[in-house]
Every structure is written in C-alpha cells, then in structure tokens.
Tab-separated table of C-alpha atoms and ligand atoms in Angstrom:
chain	number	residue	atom	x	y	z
A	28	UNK	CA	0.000	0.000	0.000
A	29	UNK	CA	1.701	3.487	-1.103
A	30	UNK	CA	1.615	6.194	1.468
A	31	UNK	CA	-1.109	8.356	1.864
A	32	UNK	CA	-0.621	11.954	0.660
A	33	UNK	CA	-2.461	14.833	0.690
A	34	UNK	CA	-2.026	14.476	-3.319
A	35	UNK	CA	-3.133	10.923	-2.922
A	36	UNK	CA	-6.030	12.000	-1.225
A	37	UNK	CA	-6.473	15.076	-3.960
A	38	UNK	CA	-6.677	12.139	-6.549
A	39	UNK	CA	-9.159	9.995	-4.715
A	40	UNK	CA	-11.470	13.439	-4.352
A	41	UNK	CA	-11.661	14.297	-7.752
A	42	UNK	CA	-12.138	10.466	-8.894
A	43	UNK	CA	-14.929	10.769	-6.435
A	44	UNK	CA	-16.543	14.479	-6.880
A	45	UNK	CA	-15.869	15.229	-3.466
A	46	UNK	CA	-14.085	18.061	-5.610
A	47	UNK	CA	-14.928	19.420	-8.610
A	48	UNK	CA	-12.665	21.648	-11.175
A	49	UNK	CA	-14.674	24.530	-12.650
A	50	UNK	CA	-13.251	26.197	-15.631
A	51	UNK	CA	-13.070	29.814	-15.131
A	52	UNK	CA	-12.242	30.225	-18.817
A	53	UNK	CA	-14.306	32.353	-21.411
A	54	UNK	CA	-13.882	30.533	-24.934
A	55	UNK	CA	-11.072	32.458	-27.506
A	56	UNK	CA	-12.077	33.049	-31.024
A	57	UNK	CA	-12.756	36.136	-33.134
A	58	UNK	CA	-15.776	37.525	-31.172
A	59	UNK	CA	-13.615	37.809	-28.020
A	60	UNK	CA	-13.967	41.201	-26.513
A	61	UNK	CA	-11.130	43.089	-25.973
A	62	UNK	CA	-10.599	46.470	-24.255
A	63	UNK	CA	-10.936	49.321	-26.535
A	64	UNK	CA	-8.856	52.653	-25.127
A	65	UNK	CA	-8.973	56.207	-25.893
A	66	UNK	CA	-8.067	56.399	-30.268
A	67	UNK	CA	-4.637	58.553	-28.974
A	68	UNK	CA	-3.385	55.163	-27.712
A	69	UNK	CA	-2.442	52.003	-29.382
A	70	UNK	CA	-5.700	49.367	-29.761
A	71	UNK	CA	-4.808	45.489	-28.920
A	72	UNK	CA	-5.854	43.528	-31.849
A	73	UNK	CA	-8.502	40.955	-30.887
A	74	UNK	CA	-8.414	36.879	-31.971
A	75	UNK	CA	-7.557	36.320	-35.884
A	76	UNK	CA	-7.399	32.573	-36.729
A	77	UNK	CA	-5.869	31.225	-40.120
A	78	UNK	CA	-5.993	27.577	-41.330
A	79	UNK	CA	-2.180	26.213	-42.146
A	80	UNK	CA	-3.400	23.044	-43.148
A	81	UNK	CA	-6.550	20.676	-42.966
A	82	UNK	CA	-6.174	16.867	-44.354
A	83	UNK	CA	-5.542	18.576	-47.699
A	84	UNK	CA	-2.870	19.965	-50.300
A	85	UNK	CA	-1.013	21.920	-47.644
A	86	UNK	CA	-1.142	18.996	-45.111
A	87	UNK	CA	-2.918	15.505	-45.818
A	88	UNK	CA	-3.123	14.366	-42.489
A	89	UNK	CA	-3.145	17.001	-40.080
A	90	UNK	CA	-5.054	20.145	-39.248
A	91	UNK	CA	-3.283	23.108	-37.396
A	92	UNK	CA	-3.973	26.668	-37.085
A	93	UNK	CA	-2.060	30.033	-37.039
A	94	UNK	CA	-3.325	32.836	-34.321
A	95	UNK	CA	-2.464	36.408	-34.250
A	96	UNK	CA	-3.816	38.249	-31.040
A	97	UNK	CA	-2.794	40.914	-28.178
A	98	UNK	CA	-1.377	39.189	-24.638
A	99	UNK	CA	-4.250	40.653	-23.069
A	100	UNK	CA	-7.167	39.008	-24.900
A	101	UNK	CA	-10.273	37.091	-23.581
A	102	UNK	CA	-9.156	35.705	-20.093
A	103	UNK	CA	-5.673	36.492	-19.495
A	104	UNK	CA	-3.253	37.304	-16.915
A	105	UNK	CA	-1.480	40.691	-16.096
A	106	UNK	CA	2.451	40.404	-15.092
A	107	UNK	CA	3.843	42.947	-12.930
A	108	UNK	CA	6.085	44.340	-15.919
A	109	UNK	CA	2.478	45.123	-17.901
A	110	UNK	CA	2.517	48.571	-15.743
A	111	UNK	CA	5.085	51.022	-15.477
A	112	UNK	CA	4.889	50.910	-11.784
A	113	UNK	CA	5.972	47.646	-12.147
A	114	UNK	CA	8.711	47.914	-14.644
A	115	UNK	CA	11.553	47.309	-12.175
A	116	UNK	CA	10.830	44.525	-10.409
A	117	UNK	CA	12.365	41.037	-10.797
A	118	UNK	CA	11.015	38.310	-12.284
A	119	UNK	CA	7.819	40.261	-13.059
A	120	UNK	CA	7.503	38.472	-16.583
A	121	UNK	CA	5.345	36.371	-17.843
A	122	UNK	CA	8.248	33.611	-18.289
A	123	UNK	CA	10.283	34.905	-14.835
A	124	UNK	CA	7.459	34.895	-12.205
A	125	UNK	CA	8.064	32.011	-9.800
A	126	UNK	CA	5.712	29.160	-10.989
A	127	UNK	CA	4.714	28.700	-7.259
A	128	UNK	CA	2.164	32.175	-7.737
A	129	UNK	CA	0.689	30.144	-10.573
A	130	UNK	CA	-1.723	27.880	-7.568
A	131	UNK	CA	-3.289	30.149	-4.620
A	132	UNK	CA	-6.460	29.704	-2.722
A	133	UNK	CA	-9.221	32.115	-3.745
A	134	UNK	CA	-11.618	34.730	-1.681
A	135	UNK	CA	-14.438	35.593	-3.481
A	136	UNK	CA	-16.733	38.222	-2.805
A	137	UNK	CA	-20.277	38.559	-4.584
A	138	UNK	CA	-20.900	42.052	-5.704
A	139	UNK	CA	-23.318	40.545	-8.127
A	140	UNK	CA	-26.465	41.996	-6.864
A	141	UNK	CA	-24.486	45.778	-5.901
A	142	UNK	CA	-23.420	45.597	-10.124
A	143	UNK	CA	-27.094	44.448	-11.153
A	144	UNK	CA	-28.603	47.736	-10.003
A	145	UNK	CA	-25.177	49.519	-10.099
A	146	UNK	CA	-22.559	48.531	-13.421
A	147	UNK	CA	-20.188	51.314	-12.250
A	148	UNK	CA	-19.836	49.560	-8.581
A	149	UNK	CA	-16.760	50.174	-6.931
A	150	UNK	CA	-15.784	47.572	-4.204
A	151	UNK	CA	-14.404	49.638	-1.707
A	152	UNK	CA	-12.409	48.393	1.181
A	153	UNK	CA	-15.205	48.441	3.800
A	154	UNK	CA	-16.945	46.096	1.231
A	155	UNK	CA	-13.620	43.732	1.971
A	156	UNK	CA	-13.509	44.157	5.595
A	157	UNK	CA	-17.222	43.256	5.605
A	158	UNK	CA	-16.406	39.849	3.770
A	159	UNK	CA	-13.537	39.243	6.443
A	160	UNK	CA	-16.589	39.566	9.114
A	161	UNK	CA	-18.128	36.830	7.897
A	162	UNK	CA	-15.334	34.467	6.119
A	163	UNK	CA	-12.267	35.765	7.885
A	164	UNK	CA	-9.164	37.461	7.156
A	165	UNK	CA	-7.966	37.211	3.558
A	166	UNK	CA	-4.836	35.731	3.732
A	167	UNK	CA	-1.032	36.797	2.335
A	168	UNK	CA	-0.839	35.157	-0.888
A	169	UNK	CA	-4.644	34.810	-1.709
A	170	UNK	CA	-6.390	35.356	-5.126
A	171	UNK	CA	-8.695	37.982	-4.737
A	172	UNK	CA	-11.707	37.352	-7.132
A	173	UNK	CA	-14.613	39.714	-7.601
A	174	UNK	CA	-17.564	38.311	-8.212
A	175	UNK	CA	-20.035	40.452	-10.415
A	176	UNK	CA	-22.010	37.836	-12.821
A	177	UNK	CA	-20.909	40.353	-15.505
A	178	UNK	CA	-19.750	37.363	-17.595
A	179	UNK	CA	-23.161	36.763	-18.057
A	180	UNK	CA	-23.514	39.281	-20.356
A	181	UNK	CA	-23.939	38.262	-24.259
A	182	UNK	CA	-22.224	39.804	-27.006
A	183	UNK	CA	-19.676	42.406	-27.191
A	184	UNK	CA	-21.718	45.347	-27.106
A	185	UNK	CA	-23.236	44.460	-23.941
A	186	UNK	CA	-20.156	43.437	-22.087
A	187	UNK	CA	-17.520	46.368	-23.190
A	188	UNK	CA	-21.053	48.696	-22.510
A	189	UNK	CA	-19.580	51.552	-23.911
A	190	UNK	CA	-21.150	54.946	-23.825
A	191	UNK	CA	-19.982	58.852	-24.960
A	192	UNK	CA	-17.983	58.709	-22.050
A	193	UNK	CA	-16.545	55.331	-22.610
A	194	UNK	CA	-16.647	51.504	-20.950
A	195	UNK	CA	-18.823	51.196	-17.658
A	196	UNK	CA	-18.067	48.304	-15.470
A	197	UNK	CA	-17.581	47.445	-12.369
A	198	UNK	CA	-14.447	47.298	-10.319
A	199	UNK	CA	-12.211	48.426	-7.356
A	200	UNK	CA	-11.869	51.559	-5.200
A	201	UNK	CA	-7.966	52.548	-5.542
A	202	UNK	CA	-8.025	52.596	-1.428
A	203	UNK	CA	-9.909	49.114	-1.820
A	204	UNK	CA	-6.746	47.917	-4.097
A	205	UNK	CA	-4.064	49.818	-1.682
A	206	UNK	CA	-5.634	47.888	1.007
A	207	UNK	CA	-5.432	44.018	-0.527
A	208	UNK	CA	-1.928	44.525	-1.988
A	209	UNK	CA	-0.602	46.678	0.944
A	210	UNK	CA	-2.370	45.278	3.853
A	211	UNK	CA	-3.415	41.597	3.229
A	212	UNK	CA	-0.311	41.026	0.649
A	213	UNK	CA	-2.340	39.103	-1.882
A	214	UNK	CA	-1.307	37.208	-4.769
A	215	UNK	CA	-3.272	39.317	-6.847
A	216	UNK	CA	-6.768	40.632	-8.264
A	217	UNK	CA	-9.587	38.931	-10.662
A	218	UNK	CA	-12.575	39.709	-12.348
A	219	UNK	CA	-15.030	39.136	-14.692
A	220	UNK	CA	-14.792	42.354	-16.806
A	221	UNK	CA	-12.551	43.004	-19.710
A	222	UNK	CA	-9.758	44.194	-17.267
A	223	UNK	CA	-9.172	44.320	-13.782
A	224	UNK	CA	-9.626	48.029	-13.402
A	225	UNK	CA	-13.784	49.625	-13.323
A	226	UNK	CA	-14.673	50.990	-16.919
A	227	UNK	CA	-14.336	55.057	-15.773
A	228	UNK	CA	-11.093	54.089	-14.051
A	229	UNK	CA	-8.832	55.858	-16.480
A	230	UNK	CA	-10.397	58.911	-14.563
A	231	UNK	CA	-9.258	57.799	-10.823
A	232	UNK	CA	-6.839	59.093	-9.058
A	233	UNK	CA	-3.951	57.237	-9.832
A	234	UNK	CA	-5.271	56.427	-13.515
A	235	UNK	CA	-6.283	52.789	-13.768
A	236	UNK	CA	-5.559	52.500	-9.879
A	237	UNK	CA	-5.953	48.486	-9.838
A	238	UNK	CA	-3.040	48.675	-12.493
A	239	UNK	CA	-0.877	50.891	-11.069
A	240	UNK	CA	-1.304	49.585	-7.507
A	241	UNK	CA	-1.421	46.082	-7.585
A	242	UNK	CA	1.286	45.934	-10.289
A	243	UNK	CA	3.369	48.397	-8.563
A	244	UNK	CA	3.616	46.130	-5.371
A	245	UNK	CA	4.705	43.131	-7.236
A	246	UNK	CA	1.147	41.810	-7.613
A	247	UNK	CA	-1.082	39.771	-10.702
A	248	UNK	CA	-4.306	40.394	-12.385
A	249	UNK	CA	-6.719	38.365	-14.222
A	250	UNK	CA	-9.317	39.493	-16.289
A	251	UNK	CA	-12.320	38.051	-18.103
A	252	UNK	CA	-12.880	35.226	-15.748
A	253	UNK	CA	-16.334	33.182	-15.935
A	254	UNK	CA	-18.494	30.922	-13.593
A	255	UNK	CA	-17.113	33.157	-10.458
A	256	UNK	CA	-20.701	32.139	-9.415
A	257	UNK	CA	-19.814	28.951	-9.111
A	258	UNK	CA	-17.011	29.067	-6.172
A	259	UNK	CA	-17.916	28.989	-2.988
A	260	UNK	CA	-16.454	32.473	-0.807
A	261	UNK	CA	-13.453	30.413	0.695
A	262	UNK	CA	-12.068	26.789	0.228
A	263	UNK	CA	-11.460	27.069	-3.765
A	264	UNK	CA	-8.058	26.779	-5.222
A	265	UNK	CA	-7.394	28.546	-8.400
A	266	UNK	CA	-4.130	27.164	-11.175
A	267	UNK	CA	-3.806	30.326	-13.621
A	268	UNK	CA	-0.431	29.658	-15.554
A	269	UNK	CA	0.404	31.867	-18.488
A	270	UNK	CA	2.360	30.999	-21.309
A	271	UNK	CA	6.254	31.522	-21.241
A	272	UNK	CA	6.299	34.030	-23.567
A	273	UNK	CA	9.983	35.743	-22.746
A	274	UNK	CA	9.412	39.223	-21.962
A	275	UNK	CA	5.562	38.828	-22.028
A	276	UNK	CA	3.356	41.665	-20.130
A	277	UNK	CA	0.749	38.995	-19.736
A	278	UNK	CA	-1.620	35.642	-21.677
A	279	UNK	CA	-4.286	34.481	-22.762
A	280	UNK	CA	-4.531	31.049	-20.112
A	281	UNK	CA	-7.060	28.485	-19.054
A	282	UNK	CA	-7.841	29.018	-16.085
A	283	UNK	CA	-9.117	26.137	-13.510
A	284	UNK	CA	-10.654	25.771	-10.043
A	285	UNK	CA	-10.481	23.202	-7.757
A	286	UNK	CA	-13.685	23.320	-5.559
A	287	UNK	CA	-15.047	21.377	-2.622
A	288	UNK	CA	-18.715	19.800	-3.359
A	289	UNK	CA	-20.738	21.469	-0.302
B	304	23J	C1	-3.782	48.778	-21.088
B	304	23J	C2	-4.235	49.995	-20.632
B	304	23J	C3	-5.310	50.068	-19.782
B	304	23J	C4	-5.918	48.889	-19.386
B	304	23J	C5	-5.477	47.634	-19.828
B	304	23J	C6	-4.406	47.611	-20.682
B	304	23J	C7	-6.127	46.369	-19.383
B	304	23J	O1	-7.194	46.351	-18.861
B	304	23J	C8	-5.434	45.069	-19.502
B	304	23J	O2	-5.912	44.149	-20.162
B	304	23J	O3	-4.408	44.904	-18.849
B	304	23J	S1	-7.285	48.991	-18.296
B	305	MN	MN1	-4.591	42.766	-19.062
C-alpha cells in the first residue's frame, strides 16, 4: 500500500466528486472582446485565426492553425512588468514569475447583486472588511476574485457597454486595491470584466488605480474570468499559468478551479 498523501487524497477526491474543477475560462475566437482605449493610444488587436493546413494539399493528415492576437485578450493574466509601476521589479515576466504564484487559494466576494442595479460599482475596502466579518481574514498570498455575474452578459456590445464617455463596469476603489496589496499582501486581483480596473477608471486618481497599484507592489491580475458564481467564498483553489512568452506583459490562459462539493 503506497503512502497516503495529501495528493493521494487530492486524486481519490476528484475520482470521487468530493471536488470538482470549474473552468473559469471564457472561450477564444474572433468575437472575443477586448478592451478598446482612448483612439490617442495604441488598440490590442482581438483573436484572428488562419488555417495552415486541414487533411488537404497543404497537409494531408493534419489540421493546425495560425493565431495572431494581443497578450491581453479574452481571459488572461497581467504580469507585474504590464505597468510602469511595475517595470523594475524582478522576475515580473510572464516567463520569470516564480511558478509557485501560478496555484493560490481564492476569496471571493459577490458584488453581483451591488453591479445588477449599479454597473459602475466600486468595491471599496469596507466592502472587503465586511467579507472578512463573515469568512475571515484574507490571507497573504490569496487570489482575490470579484464576483459580479458580468460574464453573463452576451455579445460584445453588452459586455464592453460603452457609452460617450466610454466603458462602464464594475471594479475596485484605488483605497480598496491599496488595502489588498498593501495590507493583506495578496497574490493578486480577478474579475469578470474586460480588465481588472472599473470601466471610468482611467479617470481615478492614480489612472487605472488596480493597475498601477497592484502591479506596482509586485502583484497579478486576471481578467475576463467566468463561472465566479460557481465558487464557494473560501475553500477554492485557483491554477492560472500563463504561457512563457519571454518578456511577455501577460496571456491568454485556461484558467481552472479546484472546488469542494458542499
Ligand atoms: C492597457 C491599458 C489600460 C488597461 C489595460 C491595458 C487592461 O485592462 C489590460 O488588459 O491589462 S485597463
Ligand atoms: Mn490585461
């Protein structure tokens, strides 16, 4: 009889359903949404897709694809380096950041019914301290993941929402940010929206304060996360690897939950 592990027992769970993994993943293709800034800066190109071959001519027996798309496209991960507060650290690349920040245990909070009757919600820390009241104190090294069922939305139009005065979506209070990366050291920040930062944000004080903050302390972001809805507040664990790309500000990446059945 081999020795029992807490892998071994990790294995025998998920054989049994005693834990299930949830994809957090939104599918990649051409209708992707991707963040649209002000036309005086550079646009990130979406999803384009190109057959190389497909069991014909150009390759009888095998079918294979050529992609073209920005590092920050569907659900993807933010590196450190994507800011310029964030420039200077080490190993704050896609391909340099320790693969032990790529599995952390994930605090959710639900701001899905604030962001139904309010899409420019701001989760501020108070909001976070509340959370702690009831689930306890977010540990160092946590994902935090903010819950706002905006991944619900269908179509492109609905989930950028942009008006005359540009995106509106939820997302976090620069003191709220300040707080998790300076005060609970987390391992970083998710969300459902297009990026981790609210849709007005590029009108905070600092600009894009989720960004600047949580990059500028060493922290990660993901963005465009689905099925938030379908962790439980505490007692998920969440594997978000990126691909090595050398020098990469950030990836597209599946990204997987393991969750205890309740
Ligand atoms: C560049 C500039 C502003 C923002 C972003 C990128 C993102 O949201 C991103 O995907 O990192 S807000
Ligand atoms: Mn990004």
């Amino acid at each position: 009889m081999s020795k029992v592990t807490v892998l071994s027992l990790l294995v025998e769970e998920l054989k049994n359903g005693r834990i299930r993994v949830v994809d957090l993943t939104q599918p990649l293709g051409p209708d992707t949404p991707v963040i649209g800034l002000p036309p005086i800066f550079a646009q990130s190109p979406g999803l384009s897709m190109e057959v190389i071959s497909k069991y014909d001519d150009k390759g009888p027996a095998w079918y294979w694809n050529t992609i073209t798309l920005g590092e920050h496209t569907g659900t993807h991960f933010d590196a450190p380096v994507h800011w310029i507060t964030g420039k200077d650290f080490a190993s704050n690349t896609t391909d340099t950041i320790p693969v032990r920040q790529f599995v952390g245990a994930a605090c959710v909070i639900d701001c899905s019914k604030e962001t139904a009757v309010h899409e420019n919600f701001l989760l501020t820390r108070e909001h976070v301290q509340a959370w702690e009241g009831e689930h306890g104190r977010i540990q160092p090294g946590s994902w935090v993941l903010m819950r706002t069922d905006w991944s619900k939305r269908r179509g492109q139009e609905a989930f950028l929402n942009i008006k005359e005065d540009g995106p509106h979506s939820p997302g976090p209070h620069p003191d709220c940010v300040r707080f998790l990366a300076q005060e609970r050291d987390v391992l970083g920040f998710g969300v459902e929206t297009v990026g981790t930062d609210a849709g007005q944000a590029g009108g905070f004080d600092p600009p894009f304060p989720c960004h600047n903050i949580m990059h500028g302390n060493g922290k990660l972001g993901l963005a465009s996360l689905n099925n938030l809805d379908q962790l439980p507040a505490t007692g998920a664990v969440v594997i978000a690897a990126p691909l090595k790309i050398v020098n990469g500000s950030g990836s597209p990446l599946r990204v997987l939950a393991l969750v205890p059945e309740a």
